[in-house]
Short mmCIF file of C-alpha atoms in Angstrom, two decimals:
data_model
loop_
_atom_site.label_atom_id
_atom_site.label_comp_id
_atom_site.label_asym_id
_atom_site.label_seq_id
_atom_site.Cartn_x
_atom_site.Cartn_y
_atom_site.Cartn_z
CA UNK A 1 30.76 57.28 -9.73
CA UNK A 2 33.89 59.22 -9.95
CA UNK A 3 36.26 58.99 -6.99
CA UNK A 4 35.98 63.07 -7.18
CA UNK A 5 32.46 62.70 -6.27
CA UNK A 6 33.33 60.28 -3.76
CA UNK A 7 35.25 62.84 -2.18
CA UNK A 8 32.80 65.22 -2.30
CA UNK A 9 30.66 63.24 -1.04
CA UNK A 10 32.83 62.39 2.12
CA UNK A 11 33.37 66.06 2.55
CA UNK A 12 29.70 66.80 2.51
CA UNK A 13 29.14 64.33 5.44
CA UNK A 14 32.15 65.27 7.50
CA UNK A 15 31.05 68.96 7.01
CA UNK A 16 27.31 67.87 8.34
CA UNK A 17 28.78 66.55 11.37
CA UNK A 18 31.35 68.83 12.19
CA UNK A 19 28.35 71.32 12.52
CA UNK A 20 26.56 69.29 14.23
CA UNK A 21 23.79 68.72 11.79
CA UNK A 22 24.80 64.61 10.37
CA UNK A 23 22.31 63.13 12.93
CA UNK A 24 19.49 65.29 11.66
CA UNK A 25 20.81 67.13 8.47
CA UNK A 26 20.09 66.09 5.22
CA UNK A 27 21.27 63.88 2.65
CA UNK A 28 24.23 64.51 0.40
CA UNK A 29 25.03 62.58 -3.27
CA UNK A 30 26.29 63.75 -6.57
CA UNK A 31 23.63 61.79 -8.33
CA UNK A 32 23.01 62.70 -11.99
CA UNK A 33 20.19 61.81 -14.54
CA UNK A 34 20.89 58.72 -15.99
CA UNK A 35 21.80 57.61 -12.27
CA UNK A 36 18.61 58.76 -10.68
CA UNK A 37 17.07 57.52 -14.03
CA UNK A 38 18.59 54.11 -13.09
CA UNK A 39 17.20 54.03 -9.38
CA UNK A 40 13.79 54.54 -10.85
CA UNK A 41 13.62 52.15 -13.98
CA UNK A 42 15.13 49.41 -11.30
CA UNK A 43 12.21 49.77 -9.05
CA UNK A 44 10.00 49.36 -11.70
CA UNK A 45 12.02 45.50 -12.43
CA UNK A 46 11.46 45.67 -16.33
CA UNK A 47 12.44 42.08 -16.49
CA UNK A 48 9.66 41.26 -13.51
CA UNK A 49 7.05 42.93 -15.65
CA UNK A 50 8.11 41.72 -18.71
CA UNK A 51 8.22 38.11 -17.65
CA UNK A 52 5.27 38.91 -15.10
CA UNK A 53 2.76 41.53 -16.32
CA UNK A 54 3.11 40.75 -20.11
CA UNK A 55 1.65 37.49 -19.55
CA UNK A 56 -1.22 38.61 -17.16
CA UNK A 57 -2.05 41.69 -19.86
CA UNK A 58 -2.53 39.39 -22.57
CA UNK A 59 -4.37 36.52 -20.98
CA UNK A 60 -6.97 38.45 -19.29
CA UNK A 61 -6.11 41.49 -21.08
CA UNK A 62 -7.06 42.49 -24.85
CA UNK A 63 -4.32 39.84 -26.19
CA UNK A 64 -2.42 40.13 -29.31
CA UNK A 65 -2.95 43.90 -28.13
CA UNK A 66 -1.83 43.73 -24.84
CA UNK A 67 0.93 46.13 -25.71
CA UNK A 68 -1.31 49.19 -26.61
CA UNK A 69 -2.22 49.12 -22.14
CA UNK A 70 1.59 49.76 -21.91
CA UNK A 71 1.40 52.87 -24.80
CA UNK A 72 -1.88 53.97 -23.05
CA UNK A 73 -0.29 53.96 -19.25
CA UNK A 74 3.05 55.56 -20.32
CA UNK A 75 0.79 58.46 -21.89
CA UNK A 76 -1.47 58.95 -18.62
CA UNK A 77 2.17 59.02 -16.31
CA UNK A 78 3.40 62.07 -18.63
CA UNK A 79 0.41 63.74 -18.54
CA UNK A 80 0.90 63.37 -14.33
CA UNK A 81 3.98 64.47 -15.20
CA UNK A 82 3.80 67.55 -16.40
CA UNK A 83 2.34 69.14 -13.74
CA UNK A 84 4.61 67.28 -10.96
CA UNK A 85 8.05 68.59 -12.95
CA UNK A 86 6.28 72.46 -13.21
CA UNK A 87 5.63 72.07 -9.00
CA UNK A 88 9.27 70.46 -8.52
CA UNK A 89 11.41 73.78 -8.79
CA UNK A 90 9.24 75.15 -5.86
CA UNK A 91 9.91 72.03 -3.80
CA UNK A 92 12.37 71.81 -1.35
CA UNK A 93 12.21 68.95 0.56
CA UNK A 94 12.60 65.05 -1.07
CA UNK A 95 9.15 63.60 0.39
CA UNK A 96 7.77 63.48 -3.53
CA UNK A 97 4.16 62.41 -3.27
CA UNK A 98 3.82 63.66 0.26
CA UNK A 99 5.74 67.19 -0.23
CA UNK A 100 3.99 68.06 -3.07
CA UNK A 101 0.42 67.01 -1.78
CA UNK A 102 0.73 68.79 1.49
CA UNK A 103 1.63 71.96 -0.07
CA UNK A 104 -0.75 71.88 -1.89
CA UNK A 105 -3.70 70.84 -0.28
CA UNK A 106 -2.21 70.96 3.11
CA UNK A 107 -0.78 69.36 6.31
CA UNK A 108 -3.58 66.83 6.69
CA UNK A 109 -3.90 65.89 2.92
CA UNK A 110 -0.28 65.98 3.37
CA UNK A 111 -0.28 63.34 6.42
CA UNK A 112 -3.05 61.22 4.67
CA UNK A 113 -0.72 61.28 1.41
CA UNK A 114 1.95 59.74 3.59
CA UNK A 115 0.21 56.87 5.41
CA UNK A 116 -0.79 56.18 2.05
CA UNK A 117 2.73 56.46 0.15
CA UNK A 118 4.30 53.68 3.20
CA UNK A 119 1.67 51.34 2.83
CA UNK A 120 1.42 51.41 -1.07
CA UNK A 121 5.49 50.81 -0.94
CA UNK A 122 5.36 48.11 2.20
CA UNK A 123 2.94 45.98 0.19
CA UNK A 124 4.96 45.66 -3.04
CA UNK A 125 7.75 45.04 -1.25
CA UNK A 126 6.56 42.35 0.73
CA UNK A 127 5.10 41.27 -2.80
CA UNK A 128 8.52 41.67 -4.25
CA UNK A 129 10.10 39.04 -1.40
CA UNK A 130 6.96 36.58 -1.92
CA UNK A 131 8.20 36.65 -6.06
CA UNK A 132 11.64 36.51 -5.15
CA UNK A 133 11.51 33.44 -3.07
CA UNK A 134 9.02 32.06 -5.22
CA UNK A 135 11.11 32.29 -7.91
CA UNK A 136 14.57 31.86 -6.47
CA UNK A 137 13.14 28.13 -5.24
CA UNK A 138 11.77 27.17 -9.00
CA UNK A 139 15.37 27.65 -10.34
CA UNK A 140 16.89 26.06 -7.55
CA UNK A 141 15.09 23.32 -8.31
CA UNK A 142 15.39 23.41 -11.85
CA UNK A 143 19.02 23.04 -11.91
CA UNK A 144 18.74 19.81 -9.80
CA UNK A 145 18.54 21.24 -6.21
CA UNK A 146 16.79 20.69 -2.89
CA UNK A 147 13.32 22.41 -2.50
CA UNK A 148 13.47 24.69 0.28
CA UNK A 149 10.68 26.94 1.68
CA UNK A 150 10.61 30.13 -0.13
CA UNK A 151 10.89 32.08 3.12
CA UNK A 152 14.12 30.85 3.56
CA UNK A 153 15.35 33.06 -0.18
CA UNK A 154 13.23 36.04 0.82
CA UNK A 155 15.21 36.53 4.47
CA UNK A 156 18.46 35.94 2.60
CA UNK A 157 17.62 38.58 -0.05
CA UNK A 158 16.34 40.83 2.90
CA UNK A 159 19.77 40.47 4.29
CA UNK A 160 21.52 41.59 1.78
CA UNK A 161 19.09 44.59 1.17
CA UNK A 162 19.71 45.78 4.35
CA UNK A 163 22.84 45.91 4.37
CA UNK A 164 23.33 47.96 0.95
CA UNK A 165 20.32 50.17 2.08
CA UNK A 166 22.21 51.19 5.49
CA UNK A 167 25.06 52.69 2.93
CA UNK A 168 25.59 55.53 1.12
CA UNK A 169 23.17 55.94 -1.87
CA UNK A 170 25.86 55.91 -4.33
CA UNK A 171 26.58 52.26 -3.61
CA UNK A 172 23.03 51.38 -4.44
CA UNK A 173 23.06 53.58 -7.20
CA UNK A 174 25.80 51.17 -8.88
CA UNK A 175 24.65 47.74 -7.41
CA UNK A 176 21.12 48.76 -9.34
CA UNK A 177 22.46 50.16 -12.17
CA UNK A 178 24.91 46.64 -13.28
CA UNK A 179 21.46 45.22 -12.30
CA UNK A 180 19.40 46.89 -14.55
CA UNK A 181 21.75 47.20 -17.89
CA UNK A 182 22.04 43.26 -17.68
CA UNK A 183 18.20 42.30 -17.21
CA UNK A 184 17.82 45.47 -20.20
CA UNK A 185 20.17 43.67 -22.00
CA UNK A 186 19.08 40.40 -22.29
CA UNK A 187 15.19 41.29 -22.79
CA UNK A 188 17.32 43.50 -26.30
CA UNK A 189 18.59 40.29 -27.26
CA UNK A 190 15.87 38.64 -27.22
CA UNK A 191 13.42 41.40 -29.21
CA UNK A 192 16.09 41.48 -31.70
CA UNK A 193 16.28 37.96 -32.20
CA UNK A 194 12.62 37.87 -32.83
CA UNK A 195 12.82 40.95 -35.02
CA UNK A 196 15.16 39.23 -37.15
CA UNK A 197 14.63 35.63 -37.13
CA UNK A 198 10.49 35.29 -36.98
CA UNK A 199 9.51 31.87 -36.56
CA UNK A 200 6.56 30.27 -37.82
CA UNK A 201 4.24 28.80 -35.57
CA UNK A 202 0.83 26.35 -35.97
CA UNK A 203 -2.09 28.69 -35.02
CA UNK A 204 -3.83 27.44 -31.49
CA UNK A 205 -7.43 26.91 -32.79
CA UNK A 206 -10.24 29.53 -30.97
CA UNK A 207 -7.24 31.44 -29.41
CA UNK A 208 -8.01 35.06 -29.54
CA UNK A 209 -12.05 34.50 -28.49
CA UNK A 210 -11.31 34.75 -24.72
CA UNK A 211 -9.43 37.40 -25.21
CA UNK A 212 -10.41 40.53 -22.21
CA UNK A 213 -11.20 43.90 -22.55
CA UNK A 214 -8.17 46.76 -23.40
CA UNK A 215 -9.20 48.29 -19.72
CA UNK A 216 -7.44 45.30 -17.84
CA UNK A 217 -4.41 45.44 -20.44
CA UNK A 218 -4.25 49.16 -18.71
CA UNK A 219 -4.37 47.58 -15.23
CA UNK A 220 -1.36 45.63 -15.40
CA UNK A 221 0.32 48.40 -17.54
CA UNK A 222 -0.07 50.57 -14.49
CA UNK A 223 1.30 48.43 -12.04
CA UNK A 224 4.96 48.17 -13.88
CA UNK A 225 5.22 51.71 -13.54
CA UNK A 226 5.34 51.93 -9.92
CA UNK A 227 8.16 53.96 -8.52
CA UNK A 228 8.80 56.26 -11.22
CA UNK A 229 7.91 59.34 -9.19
CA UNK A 230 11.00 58.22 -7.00
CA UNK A 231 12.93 60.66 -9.02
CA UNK A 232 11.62 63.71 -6.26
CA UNK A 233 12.72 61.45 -3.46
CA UNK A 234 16.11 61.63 -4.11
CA UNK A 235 16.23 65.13 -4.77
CA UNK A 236 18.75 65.74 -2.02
CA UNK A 237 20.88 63.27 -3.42
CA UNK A 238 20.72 65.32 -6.55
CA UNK A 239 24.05 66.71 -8.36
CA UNK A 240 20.97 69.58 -9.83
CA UNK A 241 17.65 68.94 -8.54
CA UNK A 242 16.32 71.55 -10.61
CA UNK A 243 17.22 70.16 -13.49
CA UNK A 244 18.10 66.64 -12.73
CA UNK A 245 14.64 66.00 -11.30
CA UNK A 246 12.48 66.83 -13.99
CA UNK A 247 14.95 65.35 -16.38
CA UNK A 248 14.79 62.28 -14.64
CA UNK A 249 11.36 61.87 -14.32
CA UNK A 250 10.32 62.38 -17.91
CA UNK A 251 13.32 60.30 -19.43
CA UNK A 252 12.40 57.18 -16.65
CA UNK A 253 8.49 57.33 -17.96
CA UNK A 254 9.18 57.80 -21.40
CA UNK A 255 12.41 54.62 -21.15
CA UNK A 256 10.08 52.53 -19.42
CA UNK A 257 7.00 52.64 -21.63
CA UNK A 258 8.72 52.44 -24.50
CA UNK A 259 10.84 49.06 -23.26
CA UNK A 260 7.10 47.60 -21.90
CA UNK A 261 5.63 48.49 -24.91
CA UNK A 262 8.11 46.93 -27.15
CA UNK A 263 8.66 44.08 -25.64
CA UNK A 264 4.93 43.04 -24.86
CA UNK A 265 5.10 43.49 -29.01
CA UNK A 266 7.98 41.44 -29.53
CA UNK A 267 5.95 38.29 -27.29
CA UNK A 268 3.10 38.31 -29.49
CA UNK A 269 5.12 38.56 -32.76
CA UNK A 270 6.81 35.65 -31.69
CA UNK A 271 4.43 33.39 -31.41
CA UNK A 272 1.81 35.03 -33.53
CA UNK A 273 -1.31 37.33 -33.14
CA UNK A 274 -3.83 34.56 -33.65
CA UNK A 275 -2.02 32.31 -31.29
CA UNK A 276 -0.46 34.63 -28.87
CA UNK A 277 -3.84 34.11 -26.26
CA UNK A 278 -4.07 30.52 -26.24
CA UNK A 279 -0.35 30.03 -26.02
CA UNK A 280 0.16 32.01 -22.88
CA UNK A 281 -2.82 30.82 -21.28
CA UNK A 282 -1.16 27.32 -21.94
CA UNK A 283 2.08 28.18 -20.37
CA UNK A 284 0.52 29.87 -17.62
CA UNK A 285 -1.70 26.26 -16.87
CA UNK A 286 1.45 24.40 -16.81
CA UNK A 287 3.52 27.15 -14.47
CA UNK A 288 6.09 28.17 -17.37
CA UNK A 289 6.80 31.16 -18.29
CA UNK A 290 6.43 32.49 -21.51
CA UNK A 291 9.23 34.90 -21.31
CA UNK A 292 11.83 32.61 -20.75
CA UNK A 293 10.27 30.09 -23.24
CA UNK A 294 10.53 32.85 -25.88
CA UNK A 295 13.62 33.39 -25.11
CA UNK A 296 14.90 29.77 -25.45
CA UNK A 297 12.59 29.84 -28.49
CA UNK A 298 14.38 32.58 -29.92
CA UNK A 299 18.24 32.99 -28.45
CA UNK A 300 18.86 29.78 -27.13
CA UNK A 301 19.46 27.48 -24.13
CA UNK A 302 21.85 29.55 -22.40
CA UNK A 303 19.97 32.84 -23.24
CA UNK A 304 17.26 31.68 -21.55
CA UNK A 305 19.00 29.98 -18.35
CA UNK A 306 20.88 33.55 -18.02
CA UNK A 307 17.35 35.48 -18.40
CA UNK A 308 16.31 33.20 -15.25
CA UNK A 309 19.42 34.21 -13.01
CA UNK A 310 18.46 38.08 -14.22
CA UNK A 311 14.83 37.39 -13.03
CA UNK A 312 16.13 37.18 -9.88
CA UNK A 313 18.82 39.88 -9.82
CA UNK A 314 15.72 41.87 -11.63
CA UNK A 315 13.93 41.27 -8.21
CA UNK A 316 16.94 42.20 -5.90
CA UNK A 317 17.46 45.13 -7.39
CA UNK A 318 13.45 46.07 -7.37
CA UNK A 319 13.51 45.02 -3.36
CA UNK A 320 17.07 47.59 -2.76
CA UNK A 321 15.03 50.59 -4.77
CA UNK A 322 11.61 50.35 -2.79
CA UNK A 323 14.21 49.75 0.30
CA UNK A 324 15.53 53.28 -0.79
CA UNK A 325 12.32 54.76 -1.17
CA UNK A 326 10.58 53.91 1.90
CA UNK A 327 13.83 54.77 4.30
CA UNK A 328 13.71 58.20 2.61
CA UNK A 329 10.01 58.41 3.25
CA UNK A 330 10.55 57.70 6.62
CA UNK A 331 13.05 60.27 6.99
CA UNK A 332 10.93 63.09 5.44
CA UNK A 333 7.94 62.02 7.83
CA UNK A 334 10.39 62.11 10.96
CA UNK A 335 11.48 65.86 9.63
CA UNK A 336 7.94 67.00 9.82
CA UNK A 337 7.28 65.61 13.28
CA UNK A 338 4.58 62.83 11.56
CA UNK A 339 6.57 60.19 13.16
CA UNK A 340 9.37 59.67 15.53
CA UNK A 341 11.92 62.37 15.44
CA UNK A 342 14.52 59.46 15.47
CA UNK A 343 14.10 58.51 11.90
CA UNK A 344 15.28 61.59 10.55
CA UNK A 345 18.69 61.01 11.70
CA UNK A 346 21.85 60.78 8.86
CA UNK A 347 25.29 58.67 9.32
CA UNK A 348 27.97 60.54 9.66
CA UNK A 349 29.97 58.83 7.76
CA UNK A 350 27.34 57.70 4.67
CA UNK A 351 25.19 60.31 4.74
CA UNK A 352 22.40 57.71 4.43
CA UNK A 353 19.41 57.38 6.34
CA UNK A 354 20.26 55.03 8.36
CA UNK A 355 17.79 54.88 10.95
CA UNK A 356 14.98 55.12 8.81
CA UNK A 357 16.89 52.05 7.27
CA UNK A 358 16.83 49.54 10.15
CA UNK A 359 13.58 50.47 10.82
CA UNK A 360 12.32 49.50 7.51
CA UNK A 361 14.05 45.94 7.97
CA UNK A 362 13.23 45.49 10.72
CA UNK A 363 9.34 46.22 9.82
CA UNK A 364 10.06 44.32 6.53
CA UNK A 365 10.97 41.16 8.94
CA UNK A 366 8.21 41.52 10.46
CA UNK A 367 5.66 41.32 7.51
CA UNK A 368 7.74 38.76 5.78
CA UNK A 369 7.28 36.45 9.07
CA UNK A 370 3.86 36.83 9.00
CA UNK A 371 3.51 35.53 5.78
CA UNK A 372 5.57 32.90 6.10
CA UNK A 373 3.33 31.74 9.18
CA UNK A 374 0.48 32.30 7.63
CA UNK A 375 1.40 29.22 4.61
CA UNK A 376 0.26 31.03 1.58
CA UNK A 377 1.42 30.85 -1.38
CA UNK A 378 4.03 33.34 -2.29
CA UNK A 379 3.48 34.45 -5.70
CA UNK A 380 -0.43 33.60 -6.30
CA UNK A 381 -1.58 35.12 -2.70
CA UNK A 382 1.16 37.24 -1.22
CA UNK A 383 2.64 38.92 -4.63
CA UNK A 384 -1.18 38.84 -6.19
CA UNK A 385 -2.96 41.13 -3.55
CA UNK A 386 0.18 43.23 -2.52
CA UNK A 387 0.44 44.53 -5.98
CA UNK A 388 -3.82 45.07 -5.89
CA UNK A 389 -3.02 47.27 -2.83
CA UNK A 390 -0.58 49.29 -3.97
CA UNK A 391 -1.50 49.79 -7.44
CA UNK A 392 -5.11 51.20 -6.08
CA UNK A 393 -2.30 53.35 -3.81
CA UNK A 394 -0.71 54.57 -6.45
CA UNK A 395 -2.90 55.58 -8.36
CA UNK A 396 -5.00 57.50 -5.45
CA UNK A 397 -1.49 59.30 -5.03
CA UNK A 398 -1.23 60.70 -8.35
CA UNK A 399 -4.82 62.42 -8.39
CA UNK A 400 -4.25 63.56 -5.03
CA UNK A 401 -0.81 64.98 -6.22
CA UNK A 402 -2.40 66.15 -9.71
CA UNK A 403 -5.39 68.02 -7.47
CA UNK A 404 -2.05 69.47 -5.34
CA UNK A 405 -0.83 70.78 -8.93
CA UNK A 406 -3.64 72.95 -9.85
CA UNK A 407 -4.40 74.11 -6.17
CA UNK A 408 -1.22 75.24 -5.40
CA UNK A 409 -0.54 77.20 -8.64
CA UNK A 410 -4.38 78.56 -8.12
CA UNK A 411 -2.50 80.25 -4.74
CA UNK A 412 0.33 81.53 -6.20
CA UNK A 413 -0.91 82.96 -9.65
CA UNK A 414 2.21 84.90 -9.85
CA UNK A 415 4.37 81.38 -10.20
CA UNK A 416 1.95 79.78 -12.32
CA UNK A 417 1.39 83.26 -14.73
CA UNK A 418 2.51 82.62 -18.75
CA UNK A 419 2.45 78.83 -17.55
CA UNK A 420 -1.50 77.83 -18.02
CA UNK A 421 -1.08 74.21 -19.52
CA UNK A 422 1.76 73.09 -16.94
CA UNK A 423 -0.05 74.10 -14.28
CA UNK A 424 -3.96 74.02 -14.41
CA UNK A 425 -5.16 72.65 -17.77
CA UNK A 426 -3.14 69.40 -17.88
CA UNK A 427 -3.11 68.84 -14.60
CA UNK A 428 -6.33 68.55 -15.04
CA UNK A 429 -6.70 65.96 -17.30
CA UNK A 430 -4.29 64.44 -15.66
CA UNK A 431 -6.70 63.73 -12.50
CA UNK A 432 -9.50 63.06 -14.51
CA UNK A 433 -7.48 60.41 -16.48
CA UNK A 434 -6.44 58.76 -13.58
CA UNK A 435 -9.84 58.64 -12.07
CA UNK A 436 -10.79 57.16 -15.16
CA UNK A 437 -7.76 54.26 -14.54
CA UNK A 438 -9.08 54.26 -10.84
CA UNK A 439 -12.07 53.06 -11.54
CA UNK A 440 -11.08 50.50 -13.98
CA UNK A 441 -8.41 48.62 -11.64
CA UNK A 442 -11.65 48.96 -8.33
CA UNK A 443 -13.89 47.03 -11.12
CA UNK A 444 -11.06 44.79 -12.14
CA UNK A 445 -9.46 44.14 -9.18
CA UNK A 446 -10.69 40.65 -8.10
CA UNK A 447 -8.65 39.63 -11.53
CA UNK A 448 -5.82 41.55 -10.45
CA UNK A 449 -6.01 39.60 -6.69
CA UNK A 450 -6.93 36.55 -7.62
CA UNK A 451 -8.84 35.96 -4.19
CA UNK A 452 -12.31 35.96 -3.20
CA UNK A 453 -15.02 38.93 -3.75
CA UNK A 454 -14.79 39.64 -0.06
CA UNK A 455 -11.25 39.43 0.44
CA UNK A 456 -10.56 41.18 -2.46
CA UNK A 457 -13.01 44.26 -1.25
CA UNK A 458 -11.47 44.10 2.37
CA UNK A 459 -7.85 44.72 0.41
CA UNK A 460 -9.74 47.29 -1.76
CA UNK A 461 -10.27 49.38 1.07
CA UNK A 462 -7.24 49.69 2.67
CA UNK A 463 -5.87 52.02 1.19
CA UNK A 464 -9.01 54.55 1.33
CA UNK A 465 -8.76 53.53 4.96
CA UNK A 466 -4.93 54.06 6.09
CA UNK A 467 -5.68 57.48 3.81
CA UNK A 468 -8.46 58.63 6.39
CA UNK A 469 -6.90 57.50 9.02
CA UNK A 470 -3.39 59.51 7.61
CA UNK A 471 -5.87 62.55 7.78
CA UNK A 472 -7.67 62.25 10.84
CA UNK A 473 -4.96 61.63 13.25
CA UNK A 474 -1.04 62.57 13.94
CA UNK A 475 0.38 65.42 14.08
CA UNK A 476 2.55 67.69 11.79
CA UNK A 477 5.05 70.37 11.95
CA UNK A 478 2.61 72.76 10.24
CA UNK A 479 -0.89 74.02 11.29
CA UNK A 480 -3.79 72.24 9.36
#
């Protein structure tokens, strides 16, 4: 960022509170597309999936084509997409799932939409901390360290995210985006070295006949996209919002499926199509990673040792961007009078949300206590059915918002006139795709979990649950 922005931005927020308006008013930024592009692809970690998903889509997955889930999913989000860019220019306020929902189906849907949205984004963040200090304690003790409780990395990462969150968004904005081009990088390195230099490898006998259906592939596709539709959310923050926005959000689907996609690709090759199944199931038995083995495979020692540090600045950066996303929920929830008027209050001086921020730490403490009472395992339990919540979340958000689509344009035929596809027909198939992927992860998701039938139904419903409960109660700034 430009100190001329950073100027800007400072006169923005002195402006805002010279008229009274910083503890209420709303956010200010000079954010552009590849920056808000940045904030997005971050929260989806590329290096977490990559080194996390992959693995899971082709063990249980449809193996050696494990990468089509990731072509598949990137396909169904732009479809979504369509009709959430042709609704953005009418949108005014940076709630995203919640704006868009509400005006189109209304307050209540609206309210239920944002219960929904905070518990979809708590649960893979406390997710996010269980991998981080998971992980953070493996490599500590891999380069000859003491092995410390994996709570004690998660409140030290926590830290540190709440203290960038309380700042101006264009600090994030360049913490994430060093983040991101380095963990990018070093997955590049590594596809090109397999590109180049294929190695032969002895085929693992029977390896491809346990091989899952193409349906769970999709699954764990789906989950590494979560947080693209955090494009809207910043749209105060926005140098153009109508422009930037829509830019944003179709450049951050198609970047991200394409990198998934690739890179799932670039696994197999490397250790072969026939063997690719057996091999990771191997690794996974023996708590490697196949990721980083490739990588050592493939670039060396010290590429590999360097793609473990950016594992865990991967995660950081994930745990800063769903930081961002949930304060600025917050906020938009305390505008509309859904909850306390409090969080809707600026800094004068950062023009961040910084109420909504310490309240998100300070319910992020909470959670990440809990856990650590409770003496589950961090990655297995905690990571394993906070990303089953929230991908069933998710996904209910983007029919809801799809359904928003084509009922709000149905209203206003005068906005959605010479504009058919964009605003009804795709739409359209937009919500029935997504049912489709709905259905799959509900019938799929003890494998997603990894718990037992009944636990894994009681997590199941949650989200229906805080949904109904987002609609039946509260109140809203708008009649119902």
């Amino acid at each position: 960022m430009t100190a001329r922005a950073d100027a800007a931005t400072t006169t923005t927020a002195t402006t805002s509170a010279a008229c009274g308006t910083a503890s209420t008013g709303r956010l200010s930024g000079n954010l552009g597309v590849a920056e808000i592009i940045f904030m997005v692809i971050a929260a989806a970690a590329p290096l977490t999936v990559i080194s996390g998903n992959v693995p899971l889509a082709i063990t249980q997955g449809n193996g050696p084509l494990a990468w089509t889930g990731f072509v598949a999913a990137a396909v169904v989000l732009l479809l979504f997409s369509v009709g959430f860019v042709a609704m953005t220019q009418y949108m005014t306020e940076a709630g995203a799932f919640f704006s868009y929902i509400r005006a189109g189906l209304g307050a209540r849907c609206g309210r239920a939409g944002a219960f929904l949205a905070l518990l979809t984004y708590t649960a893979i963040q406390l997710g996010v901390y269980g991998f981080f200090g998971w992980s953070m304690d493996d490599a500590v003790r891999q380069w000859g360290g003491p092995a410390l409780p994996w709570w004690l990395y998660a409140a030290g990462v926590l830290a540190a995210v709440a203290l960038m969150g309380y700042r101006h968004i264009d600090l994030s904005s360049r913490v994430l985006g060093v983040a991101l081009v380095l963990e990018i990088g070093v997955v590049v390195v590594m596809n090109a070295a397999i590109m180049w230099h294929p190695m032969p490898v002895a085929p693992v006998p029977d390896a491809g006949q346990a091989a899952g259906p193409f349906a769970v592939a999709l699954l764990f596709a789906i989950t590494g996209f979560i947080g693209f539709e955090a494009t809207a959310i910043f749209r105060d923050e926005a140098r153009d919002p109508q422009r930037t926005i829509p830019r944003a959000t179709y450049g951050a689907v198609v970047i991200i499926g394409l990198f998934y996609a690739i890179s799932c690709w670039c696994v197999i090759h490397a250790w072969g199509a026939d063997s690719i199944t057996g091999v990771t199931r191997g690794f996974l038995d023996h708590g490697q990673n196949i990721v980083l083995e490739t990588a050592g495979r493939y670039a060396g020692r010290v590429m590999q040792q360097a793609m473990q540090v950016l594992l865990l600045t991967s995660l950081f950066a994930c745990l800063l961007s769903f930081h961002n996303i949930i304060a600025r929920y917050q906020l938009a929830l305390g505008r509309e009078g859904i909850m306390p008027a409090f969080l809707a209050r600026t800094h004068d001086r950062h023009a961040s949300p910084h109420v909504a921020s310490v309240v998100q730490t300070g319910t992020a403490s909470v959670l990440l206590v809990a856990a650590a009472l409770s003496g589950v395992d961090p990655l297995v339990d905690i990571f394993g059915s906070m990303a089953g919540i929230s991908t069933i979340g998710i996904v209910v958000l983007m029919i809801l918002t799809s359904t928003a689509v084509v009922a709000f344009f149905a209203r206003r035929r005068d906005l959605s006139r010479g504009r058919p596809f964009s605003a009804t027909v795709i739409p359209c198939v937009a919500a029935v795709a997504l049912c489709a992927v709905l259905y799959v992860i509900m019938v799929n998701f003890t494998r997603i979990t990894g718990l037992a039938d009944r636990t894994s139904l009681m997590l199941a419903v949650l989200p229906f649950a805080v949904t109904g409960l987002g609609f039946c109660v509260g109140r809203t700034a708008t009649a119902d």
